[in-house]
């Protein structure tokens, strides 16, 4: 059962453009994480959002947790080639021993 | 401090062969996980361990076995490999006190079963 759906699945943009990636679910999560994975490597944690409506900024990346804690978005301003990678959202439910990962968005930023 | 390491990095098997993937972490983490990653499906949990000597099934455990004899190591075994097990395998760990299950991943093992 896939609890988290990400859109779009693929995204190819020019350097300098803005983009938004979405992570949606019908389930409520106590927290939502975003990871970035580069080719040939494992995912690396970018951020954790824990409060409904929370917004966190990491340089040019802005993460938002939905008010109902069922969805999240990642916005990148002025994308750079170094942003290229697979972005994964992951939800955590209180009492669970594992994370539920989204389907992933593969971003390519063209110089 | 190497973090999470995985061996081997690549492997090609024939159908029916067996192999063991090794994951090691030097962060003294209690929890360890094995995932598989297939195109368009994100990461799916195979098995996990909440401490030395314990293991539990995840979302897709069939065809795999695991062991956690030492706290720092988590082994994933394939007794009789099948082409459907062609995938990239990731190991991850987290500390007991991680509030929101933040995980640290290894670099992955790319397995092809012919």
CSV table of C-alpha atoms in Angstrom, one decimal:
chain,number,residue,atom,x,y,z
A,1,UNK,CA,0.0,0.0,0.0
A,2,UNK,CA,1.5,3.3,-1.2
A,3,UNK,CA,0.5,5.9,1.4
A,4,UNK,CA,2.4,8.8,-0.1
A,5,UNK,CA,2.1,10.0,-3.7
A,6,UNK,CA,4.5,12.5,-5.2
A,7,UNK,CA,4.0,14.7,-8.2
A,8,UNK,CA,5.3,15.2,-10.7
A,9,UNK,CA,7.3,12.0,-11.1
A,10,UNK,CA,9.8,13.7,-13.4
A,11,UNK,CA,10.7,17.3,-13.8
A,12,UNK,CA,13.2,18.9,-16.2
A,13,UNK,CA,13.8,22.6,-16.0
A,14,UNK,CA,16.3,25.3,-17.0
A,15,UNK,CA,18.7,26.7,-14.5
A,16,UNK,CA,17.2,29.7,-12.7
A,17,UNK,CA,13.6,28.6,-12.9
A,18,UNK,CA,11.4,27.9,-9.9
A,19,UNK,CA,9.6,24.6,-9.2
A,20,UNK,CA,7.3,23.0,-6.7
A,21,UNK,CA,7.1,19.3,-5.8
A,22,UNK,CA,4.1,17.8,-4.0
A,23,UNK,CA,3.7,15.0,-1.6
A,24,UNK,CA,0.1,13.9,-0.9
A,25,UNK,CA,-1.6,11.3,1.3
A,26,UNK,CA,-5.0,10.5,2.7
A,27,UNK,CA,-3.3,9.5,6.0
A,28,UNK,CA,-2.3,11.8,8.8
A,29,UNK,CA,1.4,11.9,9.8
A,30,UNK,CA,3.0,13.2,13.0
A,31,UNK,CA,5.9,14.4,10.9
A,32,UNK,CA,7.1,14.6,7.3
A,33,UNK,CA,10.7,14.4,6.1
A,34,UNK,CA,12.3,15.3,2.8
A,35,UNK,CA,15.3,13.5,1.5
A,36,UNK,CA,17.5,14.1,-1.6
A,37,UNK,CA,19.2,11.2,-3.4
A,38,UNK,CA,22.0,11.7,-5.9
A,39,UNK,CA,22.9,9.1,-8.5
A,40,UNK,CA,24.8,6.2,-7.0
A,41,UNK,CA,24.2,7.3,-3.4
A,42,UNK,CA,21.7,6.8,-0.6
A,43,UNK,CA,19.1,9.4,0.4
A,44,UNK,CA,20.2,12.2,2.6
A,45,UNK,CA,17.8,13.9,5.0
A,46,UNK,CA,17.1,17.6,4.1
A,47,UNK,CA,14.5,18.6,6.6
A,48,UNK,CA,11.8,17.4,9.0
A,49,UNK,CA,8.5,19.3,9.5
A,50,UNK,CA,6.4,18.4,12.5
A,51,UNK,CA,3.6,21.0,12.9
A,52,UNK,CA,0.6,21.5,10.7
A,53,UNK,CA,1.1,24.6,8.6
A,54,UNK,CA,4.9,24.7,9.4
A,55,UNK,CA,7.2,26.3,6.9
A,56,UNK,CA,10.9,25.7,6.9
A,57,UNK,CA,13.6,27.3,4.7
A,58,UNK,CA,16.9,25.8,3.7
A,59,UNK,CA,18.7,28.4,1.6
A,60,UNK,CA,16.7,28.3,-1.7
A,61,UNK,CA,14.5,25.4,-0.6
A,62,UNK,CA,11.2,26.0,1.2
A,63,UNK,CA,9.3,23.1,2.8
A,64,UNK,CA,5.7,23.3,3.9
A,65,UNK,CA,3.6,20.9,6.0
A,66,UNK,CA,-0.1,20.9,5.3
A,67,UNK,CA,-2.5,22.2,8.0
A,68,UNK,CA,-4.1,18.8,8.3
A,69,UNK,CA,-0.7,17.0,8.3
A,70,UNK,CA,-1.6,14.9,5.2
A,71,UNK,CA,0.5,16.7,2.6
A,72,UNK,CA,3.7,18.6,2.1
A,73,UNK,CA,5.4,20.6,-0.6
A,74,UNK,CA,9.0,21.5,-1.6
A,75,UNK,CA,9.6,24.7,-3.5
A,76,UNK,CA,13.0,25.5,-5.0
A,77,UNK,CA,13.8,29.1,-6.1
A,78,UNK,CA,16.2,29.7,-8.9
A,79,UNK,CA,17.1,26.1,-9.4
A,80,UNK,CA,20.8,25.2,-10.0
A,81,UNK,CA,22.3,22.1,-11.6
A,82,UNK,CA,23.5,21.0,-8.1
A,83,UNK,CA,19.8,20.6,-7.2
A,84,UNK,CA,19.5,17.7,-9.7
A,85,UNK,CA,18.5,14.5,-7.9
A,86,UNK,CA,15.7,12.3,-6.7
A,87,UNK,CA,13.5,14.0,-4.0
A,88,UNK,CA,11.7,11.7,-1.6
A,89,UNK,CA,9.2,12.5,1.0
A,90,UNK,CA,8.7,10.2,4.0
A,91,UNK,CA,6.0,10.2,6.6
A,92,UNK,CA,6.2,9.1,10.2
A,93,UNK,CA,3.2,8.0,12.3
A,94,UNK,CA,3.5,8.0,16.1
A,95,UNK,CA,4.1,4.5,17.4
A,96,UNK,CA,5.4,3.1,14.1
A,97,UNK,CA,9.0,1.7,13.8
A,98,UNK,CA,9.4,2.7,10.2
A,99,UNK,CA,8.9,5.5,7.7
A,100,UNK,CA,6.5,5.5,4.8
A,101,UNK,CA,8.3,6.7,1.7
A,102,UNK,CA,6.7,8.5,-1.3
A,103,UNK,CA,7.1,7.5,-4.9
A,104,UNK,CA,9.8,10.1,-5.6
A,105,UNK,CA,10.3,13.1,-8.0
A,106,UNK,CA,13.3,13.0,-10.3
A,107,UNK,CA,14.5,16.6,-10.9
A,108,UNK,CA,16.9,17.5,-13.6
A,109,UNK,CA,18.2,21.1,-13.8
A,110,UNK,CA,19.7,22.0,-17.2
A,111,UNK,CA,22.6,24.5,-17.2
B,1,UNK,CA,33.4,8.0,11.3
B,2,UNK,CA,32.2,6.1,8.2
B,3,UNK,CA,28.5,6.2,8.9
B,4,UNK,CA,26.6,3.4,7.2
B,5,UNK,CA,28.5,1.2,4.8
B,6,UNK,CA,27.3,-1.6,2.5
B,7,UNK,CA,29.1,-4.4,0.8
B,8,UNK,CA,29.2,-5.3,-2.0
B,9,UNK,CA,28.4,-2.3,-4.1
B,10,UNK,CA,27.5,-4.3,-7.2
B,11,UNK,CA,26.6,-8.0,-7.7
B,12,UNK,CA,25.2,-10.1,-10.5
B,13,UNK,CA,23.6,-13.4,-9.6
B,14,UNK,CA,22.0,-16.2,-11.6
B,15,UNK,CA,18.5,-17.4,-10.7
B,16,UNK,CA,18.6,-19.7,-7.8
B,17,UNK,CA,22.0,-18.5,-6.4
B,18,UNK,CA,22.2,-17.2,-2.9
B,19,UNK,CA,24.0,-14.2,-1.4
B,20,UNK,CA,24.3,-12.1,1.7
B,21,UNK,CA,24.4,-8.3,1.7
B,22,UNK,CA,26.3,-6.7,4.6
B,23,UNK,CA,25.4,-3.4,6.3
B,24,UNK,CA,27.6,-1.9,9.0
B,25,UNK,CA,27.1,1.3,11.0
B,26,UNK,CA,29.5,2.9,13.4
B,27,UNK,CA,27.1,5.4,15.0
B,28,UNK,CA,25.9,3.0,17.8
B,29,UNK,CA,22.3,3.2,16.4
B,30,UNK,CA,19.7,0.8,17.8
B,31,UNK,CA,17.5,0.6,14.7
B,32,UNK,CA,18.5,-0.7,11.3
B,33,UNK,CA,16.5,-1.1,8.1
B,34,UNK,CA,16.7,-2.8,4.7
B,35,UNK,CA,14.9,-1.2,1.8
B,36,UNK,CA,14.7,-2.0,-1.9
B,37,UNK,CA,14.3,0.8,-4.5
B,38,UNK,CA,12.7,0.2,-7.8
B,39,UNK,CA,11.8,2.8,-10.5
B,40,UNK,CA,8.7,4.8,-9.7
B,41,UNK,CA,8.1,3.0,-6.4
B,42,UNK,CA,10.2,4.9,-3.9
B,43,UNK,CA,11.7,2.9,-1.1
B,44,UNK,CA,10.0,-0.2,0.2
B,45,UNK,CA,10.8,-1.7,3.6
B,46,UNK,CA,12.0,-5.3,3.5
B,47,UNK,CA,12.9,-6.0,7.1
B,48,UNK,CA,14.0,-4.0,10.1
B,49,UNK,CA,15.6,-4.5,13.5
B,50,UNK,CA,14.9,-2.5,16.7
B,51,UNK,CA,18.0,-3.9,18.4
B,52,UNK,CA,20.6,-6.6,18.6
B,53,UNK,CA,19.1,-10.0,18.2
B,54,UNK,CA,15.7,-8.7,17.0
B,55,UNK,CA,14.2,-8.6,13.5
B,56,UNK,CA,10.8,-7.8,12.1
B,57,UNK,CA,9.1,-8.0,8.7
B,58,UNK,CA,8.4,-4.9,6.6
B,59,UNK,CA,6.3,-4.3,3.6
B,60,UNK,CA,8.0,-6.8,1.1
B,61,UNK,CA,9.7,-9.5,3.2
B,62,UNK,CA,9.1,-12.5,1.0
B,63,UNK,CA,12.3,-14.1,-0.4
B,64,UNK,CA,14.6,-12.4,2.1
B,65,UNK,CA,16.0,-13.2,5.5
B,66,UNK,CA,17.9,-11.0,7.9
B,67,UNK,CA,20.0,-11.3,11.0
B,68,UNK,CA,21.3,-8.9,13.6
B,69,UNK,CA,23.8,-10.8,15.7
B,70,UNK,CA,25.9,-7.7,16.4
B,71,UNK,CA,24.5,-4.2,17.1
B,72,UNK,CA,26.6,-2.6,14.3
B,73,UNK,CA,25.8,-5.2,11.6
B,74,UNK,CA,22.6,-6.1,9.8
B,75,UNK,CA,22.7,-8.8,7.2
B,76,UNK,CA,20.2,-9.3,4.3
B,77,UNK,CA,20.1,-12.8,2.8
B,78,UNK,CA,18.7,-14.1,-0.5
B,79,UNK,CA,18.5,-17.9,-0.3
B,80,UNK,CA,17.3,-18.5,-3.9
B,81,UNK,CA,17.5,-15.3,-6.0
B,82,UNK,CA,14.8,-14.5,-8.6
B,83,UNK,CA,14.8,-11.9,-11.4
B,84,UNK,CA,12.1,-10.0,-9.5
B,85,UNK,CA,14.8,-9.3,-6.8
B,86,UNK,CA,16.8,-7.2,-9.3
B,87,UNK,CA,16.9,-3.9,-7.5
B,88,UNK,CA,19.0,-1.4,-5.6
B,89,UNK,CA,19.2,-2.3,-1.9
B,90,UNK,CA,19.7,0.3,0.8
B,91,UNK,CA,20.5,-0.1,4.4
B,92,UNK,CA,19.6,2.6,6.9
B,93,UNK,CA,20.0,3.2,10.7
B,94,UNK,CA,18.6,5.5,13.3
B,95,UNK,CA,19.2,6.2,16.9
B,96,UNK,CA,16.7,5.2,19.5
B,97,UNK,CA,16.1,8.8,20.6
B,98,UNK,CA,15.4,10.1,17.1
B,99,UNK,CA,12.1,11.9,17.6
B,100,UNK,CA,10.8,11.6,14.1
B,101,UNK,CA,12.6,8.5,12.9
B,102,UNK,CA,15.2,10.4,10.9
B,103,UNK,CA,17.3,7.8,9.1
B,104,UNK,CA,20.9,7.6,7.8
B,105,UNK,CA,21.4,5.6,4.6
B,106,UNK,CA,24.2,3.7,3.1
B,107,UNK,CA,25.4,4.1,-0.5
B,108,UNK,CA,23.4,1.1,-1.8
B,109,UNK,CA,24.0,-2.3,-3.4
B,110,UNK,CA,22.9,-2.7,-7.0
B,111,UNK,CA,21.9,-6.4,-7.5
B,112,UNK,CA,21.0,-7.9,-10.9
B,113,UNK,CA,19.5,-11.4,-11.0
B,114,UNK,CA,19.7,-13.0,-14.5
